Short mmCIF file of C-alpha atoms in Angstrom, two decimals:
data_model
loop_
_atom_site.label_atom_id
_atom_site.label_comp_id
_atom_site.label_asym_id
_atom_site.label_seq_id
_atom_site.Cartn_x
_atom_site.Cartn_y
_atom_site.Cartn_z
CA MET A 1 20.58 26.23 -3.58
CA SER A 2 18.17 24.37 -1.34
CA SER A 3 15.12 25.44 0.66
CA HIS A 4 12.44 23.58 2.54
CA THR A 5 9.00 24.29 3.93
CA GLU A 6 7.37 22.10 6.57
CA THR A 7 3.78 21.98 7.78
CA SER A 8 2.78 21.68 11.42
CA ASP A 9 1.83 18.01 10.93
CA GLY A 10 5.17 16.89 9.50
CA MET A 11 4.73 17.20 5.73
CA LEU A 12 7.86 18.54 4.05
CA LEU A 13 8.62 19.96 0.60
CA ILE A 14 12.27 20.48 -0.36
CA SER A 15 13.26 22.55 -3.38
CA ASN A 16 16.73 22.19 -4.90
CA SER A 17 18.24 24.18 -7.76
CA HIS A 18 21.72 23.93 -9.25
CA ARG A 19 23.29 26.19 -11.86
CA PHE A 20 26.33 24.95 -13.74
CA ASN A 21 29.05 26.84 -15.55
CA ARG A 22 29.27 24.52 -18.52
CA ALA A 23 32.58 26.02 -19.58
CA LEU A 24 34.21 24.96 -16.30
CA CYS A 25 32.21 21.94 -15.08
CA PRO A 26 32.83 18.34 -16.16
CA SER A 27 29.92 16.65 -17.94
CA GLU A 28 28.90 14.94 -14.68
CA ILE A 29 29.34 15.84 -11.02
CA SER A 30 29.02 13.10 -8.39
CA VAL A 31 27.62 13.99 -4.99
CA ALA A 32 28.75 12.04 -1.94
CA ARG A 33 26.46 9.20 -0.87
CA PHE A 34 24.25 10.15 2.05
CA SER A 35 21.77 8.34 4.30
CA VAL A 36 18.51 9.57 5.79
CA GLY A 37 16.35 7.78 8.37
CA PHE A 38 12.79 8.65 9.35
CA ASP A 39 11.02 8.13 12.67
CA GLU A 40 8.13 6.42 10.88
CA PRO A 41 7.22 5.18 7.36
CA VAL A 42 6.74 7.97 4.83
CA PHE A 43 5.41 8.53 1.33
CA GLY A 44 8.09 10.16 -0.80
CA LEU A 45 8.09 11.90 -4.17
CA HIS A 46 11.22 12.89 -6.10
CA ARG A 47 10.48 15.09 -9.09
CA VAL A 48 12.78 16.65 -11.68
CA LEU A 49 11.49 19.97 -13.03
CA LYS A 50 14.47 20.90 -15.21
CA GLY A 51 17.63 19.15 -16.30
CA SER A 52 18.50 15.58 -15.35
CA LEU A 53 20.51 13.52 -12.90
CA TYR A 54 21.43 9.94 -12.07
CA LEU A 55 20.36 8.26 -8.84
CA SER A 56 21.87 5.21 -7.20
CA GLU A 57 20.08 3.65 -4.21
CA ARG A 58 21.19 0.34 -2.71
CA ARG A 59 17.61 -1.06 -2.64
CA LEU A 60 16.46 0.49 -5.91
CA ALA A 61 18.60 -1.20 -8.55
CA PRO A 62 22.17 -2.40 -9.00
CA GLU A 63 22.71 0.24 -11.69
CA ARG A 64 22.06 3.95 -11.50
CA ILE A 65 18.72 5.37 -12.62
CA HIS A 66 18.52 8.28 -15.04
CA LYS A 67 15.95 10.84 -13.94
CA ALA A 68 14.75 13.54 -16.30
CA ALA A 69 11.87 16.00 -16.29
CA GLY A 70 8.45 14.38 -16.73
CA LEU A 71 9.03 11.18 -14.74
CA ASP A 72 8.29 11.17 -11.02
CA MET A 73 9.80 8.70 -8.56
CA PHE A 74 7.54 7.55 -5.74
CA GLY A 75 8.67 5.70 -2.63
CA HIS A 76 7.30 4.12 0.54
CA LEU A 77 10.19 4.07 2.98
CA ASP A 78 11.57 4.55 6.45
CA SER A 79 15.11 5.33 5.29
CA TYR A 80 17.20 5.71 2.17
CA GLU A 81 20.84 5.69 1.19
CA ILE A 82 21.37 7.50 -2.06
CA GLU A 83 24.06 8.88 -4.34
CA GLN A 84 23.35 11.55 -6.95
CA THR A 85 25.26 12.41 -10.10
CA PHE A 86 24.32 15.68 -11.78
CA ASP A 87 24.21 16.03 -15.55
CA THR A 88 25.74 19.49 -16.06
CA SER A 89 24.58 19.93 -19.66
CA ALA A 90 21.60 21.91 -18.28
CA ASP A 91 20.71 23.59 -14.99
CA LEU A 92 18.92 21.31 -12.55
CA GLU A 93 15.81 21.86 -10.47
CA THR A 94 14.14 19.21 -8.30
CA ARG A 95 11.41 18.82 -5.69
CA VAL A 96 11.24 16.27 -2.87
CA LEU A 97 7.98 15.73 -1.01
CA ILE A 98 7.87 13.77 2.26
CA ILE A 99 4.58 12.86 3.98
CA PRO A 100 4.26 10.49 6.97
CA ILE A 101 2.02 7.55 6.04
CA ARG A 102 0.28 8.04 9.38
CA GLN A 103 -0.68 11.57 8.35
CA MET A 104 -1.87 10.41 4.93
CA ASN A 105 -4.11 7.85 6.65
CA VAL A 106 -5.62 10.63 8.76
CA LEU A 107 -6.19 12.91 5.77
CA MET A 108 -7.34 10.37 3.19
CA GLY A 109 -8.30 7.19 5.03
CA GLU A 110 -6.24 4.02 5.36
CA ASP A 111 -8.09 2.19 2.57
CA PHE A 112 -7.58 5.01 0.08
CA VAL A 113 -3.88 5.29 0.95
CA SER A 114 -3.46 1.53 0.57
CA HIS A 115 -5.24 1.74 -2.79
CA MET A 116 -2.92 4.54 -3.94
CA LEU A 117 0.26 2.77 -2.83
CA GLU A 118 -0.81 -0.37 -4.64
CA ILE A 119 -1.49 1.45 -7.91
CA LEU A 120 1.90 3.14 -7.63
CA GLY A 121 3.54 -0.23 -6.98
CA ILE A 122 5.00 0.72 -3.61
CA THR A 123 2.91 -1.28 -1.14
CA LYS A 124 5.96 -2.82 0.53
CA LEU A 125 8.02 -0.70 2.89
CA ASN A 126 11.25 0.57 1.31
CA SER A 127 10.02 0.10 -2.24
CA TYR A 128 10.27 2.55 -5.14
CA ASN A 129 8.66 3.23 -8.49
CA PRO A 130 11.26 5.37 -10.30
CA PHE A 131 9.46 5.80 -13.65
CA PHE A 132 5.88 6.91 -13.08
CA GLU A 133 4.54 9.55 -15.45
CA VAL A 134 2.16 12.07 -13.90
CA PRO A 135 0.61 14.92 -15.92
CA LEU A 136 2.25 18.30 -15.40
CA SER A 137 -1.13 19.72 -14.40
CA ILE A 138 -0.97 17.51 -11.29
CA SER A 139 2.73 17.78 -10.44
CA GLY A 140 2.56 21.54 -10.96
CA ILE A 141 0.19 21.87 -8.01
CA LEU A 142 3.17 21.50 -5.68
CA ASP A 143 5.03 24.29 -7.48
CA ASP A 144 2.05 26.60 -7.08
CA SER A 145 1.99 25.88 -3.34
CA LEU A 146 5.36 27.60 -2.85
CA ASP A 147 5.29 31.36 -2.40
CA ASN A 148 8.41 32.99 -0.97
CA ARG A 149 6.59 36.29 -0.58
CA LEU A 150 4.65 34.88 2.37
CA THR A 151 5.75 34.79 5.99
CA ASP A 152 6.74 31.40 7.43
CA ARG A 153 3.33 30.89 9.04
CA PHE A 154 1.46 31.44 5.80
CA LYS A 155 4.04 29.53 3.76
CA SER A 156 3.26 26.48 5.88
CA LEU A 157 -0.49 27.00 5.52
CA ARG A 158 -0.21 27.47 1.75
CA LEU A 159 1.93 24.34 1.47
CA HIS A 160 -0.55 22.32 3.54
CA ALA A 161 -3.39 23.33 1.22
CA GLY A 162 -1.24 22.61 -1.84
CA ILE A 163 -0.29 19.12 -0.65
CA LEU A 164 -3.93 18.27 0.05
CA ASP A 165 -4.87 19.51 -3.42
CA TYR A 166 -2.02 17.47 -4.95
CA LEU A 167 -2.95 14.26 -3.12
CA CYS A 168 -6.63 14.62 -3.99
CA THR A 169 -5.92 15.32 -7.67
CA LEU A 170 -3.33 12.54 -7.88
CA GLY A 171 -5.75 10.11 -6.25
CA ILE A 172 -8.52 10.97 -8.72
CA TYR A 173 -6.11 10.57 -11.64
CA LEU A 174 -4.84 7.20 -10.46
CA ASP A 175 -8.33 5.95 -9.68
CA SER A 176 -9.80 6.96 -13.03
CA ASN A 177 -6.89 5.98 -15.27
CA ILE A 178 -5.67 2.74 -13.72
CA VAL A 179 -8.82 1.35 -12.14
CA THR A 180 -9.04 -1.50 -14.66
CA ARG A 181 -5.54 -2.71 -13.85
CA PHE A 182 -6.23 -2.33 -10.15
CA ASN A 183 -9.47 -4.33 -10.40
CA LYS A 184 -7.69 -7.16 -12.19
CA ARG A 185 -5.04 -7.22 -9.49
CA SER A 186 -7.65 -7.10 -6.74
CA ARG A 187 -9.68 -9.94 -8.26
CA SER A 188 -6.56 -12.04 -8.70
CA ARG A 189 -5.58 -11.49 -5.08
CA ALA A 190 -9.11 -12.26 -3.84
CA ARG A 191 -9.00 -15.57 -5.70
CA SER A 192 -5.58 -16.37 -4.25
CA VAL A 193 -6.97 -15.68 -0.77
CA HIS A 194 -9.93 -17.97 -1.54
CA ASP A 195 -7.61 -20.82 -2.54
CA TYR A 196 -5.54 -20.23 0.58
CA LEU A 197 -8.61 -20.32 2.84
CA ILE A 198 -9.95 -23.60 1.52
CA SER A 199 -6.53 -25.22 2.00
CA LEU A 200 -6.30 -24.18 5.66
CA GLU A 201 -6.49 -26.66 8.49
CA GLY A 202 -6.74 -26.03 12.20
CA LYS A 203 -6.66 -22.61 13.83
CA THR A 204 -8.11 -19.72 11.85
CA PRO A 205 -5.55 -16.95 11.15
CA THR A 206 -6.47 -13.36 11.92
CA LEU A 207 -7.28 -10.89 9.15
CA ALA A 208 -4.06 -9.06 9.97
CA GLU A 209 -2.06 -12.27 9.46
CA ILE A 210 -3.77 -12.97 6.13
CA GLY A 211 -3.28 -9.36 5.05
CA LYS A 212 0.43 -9.53 5.82
CA GLN A 213 0.77 -12.70 3.77
CA PHE A 214 -0.97 -11.11 0.78
CA ASP A 215 0.59 -7.66 1.13
CA ALA A 216 -2.62 -5.72 1.85
CA THR A 217 -4.33 -4.09 4.80
CA PRO A 218 -7.05 -6.20 6.47
CA ASN A 219 -9.78 -3.76 5.39
CA GLN A 220 -8.60 -3.64 1.78
CA LEU A 221 -8.28 -7.42 1.57
CA ASN A 222 -11.73 -7.93 3.07
CA LYS A 223 -13.28 -5.45 0.62
CA GLU A 224 -11.66 -7.15 -2.36
CA PHE A 225 -12.76 -10.59 -1.18
CA THR A 226 -16.32 -9.44 -0.47
CA ALA A 227 -16.56 -7.82 -3.91
CA GLU A 228 -15.50 -11.10 -5.56
CA TYR A 229 -17.37 -13.64 -3.41
CA GLY A 230 -20.27 -11.73 -1.86
CA GLU A 231 -19.25 -12.30 1.77
CA SER A 232 -16.42 -11.38 4.09
CA ILE A 233 -13.35 -13.55 4.59
CA PHE A 234 -14.46 -14.58 8.08
CA SER A 235 -18.00 -15.37 6.94
CA PHE A 236 -16.77 -17.41 3.97
CA LEU A 237 -14.30 -19.41 6.06
CA THR A 238 -16.86 -20.07 8.79
CA ASN A 239 -19.47 -21.32 6.32
CA PHE A 240 -16.94 -23.37 4.37
CA ARG A 241 -15.66 -25.12 7.48
CA LEU A 242 -19.14 -25.75 8.85
CA ASP A 243 -20.08 -27.34 5.53
CA GLN A 244 -16.98 -29.53 5.85
CA ALA A 245 -18.06 -30.52 9.36
CA ARG A 246 -21.58 -31.30 8.17
CA TYR A 247 -20.22 -33.64 5.51
CA ALA A 248 -17.85 -35.30 8.00
CA LEU A 249 -20.74 -35.91 10.40
CA GLN A 250 -22.73 -37.57 7.64
CA ILE A 251 -20.05 -40.01 6.52
CA GLY A 252 -17.86 -40.64 9.57
CA ASN A 253 -17.83 -41.24 13.30
CA GLU A 254 -15.00 -38.95 14.39
CA PRO A 255 -15.66 -37.50 17.87
CA ILE A 256 -17.29 -34.09 17.70
CA LYS A 257 -14.58 -32.54 19.87
CA VAL A 258 -11.85 -33.75 17.51
CA LEU A 259 -13.82 -32.52 14.51
CA ALA A 260 -14.30 -29.10 16.12
CA HIS A 261 -10.56 -28.71 16.71
CA ALA A 262 -9.78 -29.86 13.16
CA ILE A 263 -11.78 -26.99 11.65
CA GLY A 264 -10.34 -24.34 13.94
CA TYR A 265 -12.58 -24.23 17.03
CA ALA A 266 -10.66 -24.19 20.31
CA HIS A 267 -13.82 -25.03 22.30
CA VAL A 268 -16.38 -27.60 21.24
CA ASN A 269 -19.26 -25.53 22.64
CA HIS A 270 -18.37 -22.69 20.24
CA PHE A 271 -18.48 -25.17 17.36
CA THR A 272 -21.81 -26.55 18.58
CA ALA A 273 -23.35 -23.07 18.75
CA ALA A 274 -22.09 -22.11 15.27
CA PHE A 275 -23.28 -25.40 13.76
CA LYS A 276 -26.74 -24.99 15.29
CA ARG A 277 -27.02 -21.41 14.00
CA LYS A 278 -26.28 -22.55 10.46
CA PHE A 279 -28.10 -25.89 10.29
CA GLY A 280 -30.80 -25.54 12.94
CA GLN A 281 -29.67 -28.40 15.20
CA PRO A 282 -26.57 -29.35 17.24
CA PRO A 283 -23.96 -31.56 15.54
CA GLY A 284 -24.77 -34.57 17.74
CA VAL A 285 -28.45 -34.46 16.81
CA PHE A 286 -27.60 -33.91 13.15
CA ARG A 287 -25.31 -36.97 13.17
CA SER A 288 -27.92 -39.22 14.77
CA LEU A 289 -30.58 -38.13 12.29
CA SER A 290 -28.19 -38.57 9.37
CA SER A 291 -27.11 -42.10 10.36
CA PRO A 292 -28.65 -44.94 8.33
CA GLN A 293 -31.65 -46.46 10.10
CA CYS A 294 -31.80 -50.26 10.33
#
């Protein structure tokens, strides 16, 4: 038996229950493989309340995954192709929660959602974490949000409130219990970004381009970098490159226009203005004053 309740903003909770006549059923029942595509990326939860089953998903693992009560599977996906095999030794009850990432960003903020996906290990689109243990007191919030005695309008409202409660409680749990691991990962990534920045030559990449390379949103990456180095990515890179230019002006005679292009400035006047703001004088004046006097 299957039922689903959907909120007005696209959040969906599906309840499935299966009863088996163990005298007649084989020990396992395979369900035909099926595919589902979404109009946009979603956050997905697959939870087993009772019994167990095996899941096979082409992007998840080459072998099938055994799912039993107590372990939740989280996903960040825009489609899935899955095959289920039911263990008939006990009746089976499952929940599937689907929330558009766009809606989560509205409700919780993009940075918080990015933080949550990273802790769950599902930052990349079409990634899964099939073995994440969440306390029953948190997972049970979704069960309490279902009330078949209500009319459809109030079912949807009750579900909406329950999902918000679940996301908030899950977020607090993840933040308080795994913050140390997250901080280590954040610091490691900030240091990797630092090494990448000081190796750059030429045109400065955008924050979005850097974020894509390091699998993080621009805001999240900038926050991590600022926490580690005390200034934003753009500020650090600007100061680092201007320091490089200052040193080059002191020891060499490369034309200022060539030097400006080498450190990422498309127009020499932009370089001149930035150099003057930092060092108090234009690069040409600085070079002449730094040259050895005969």
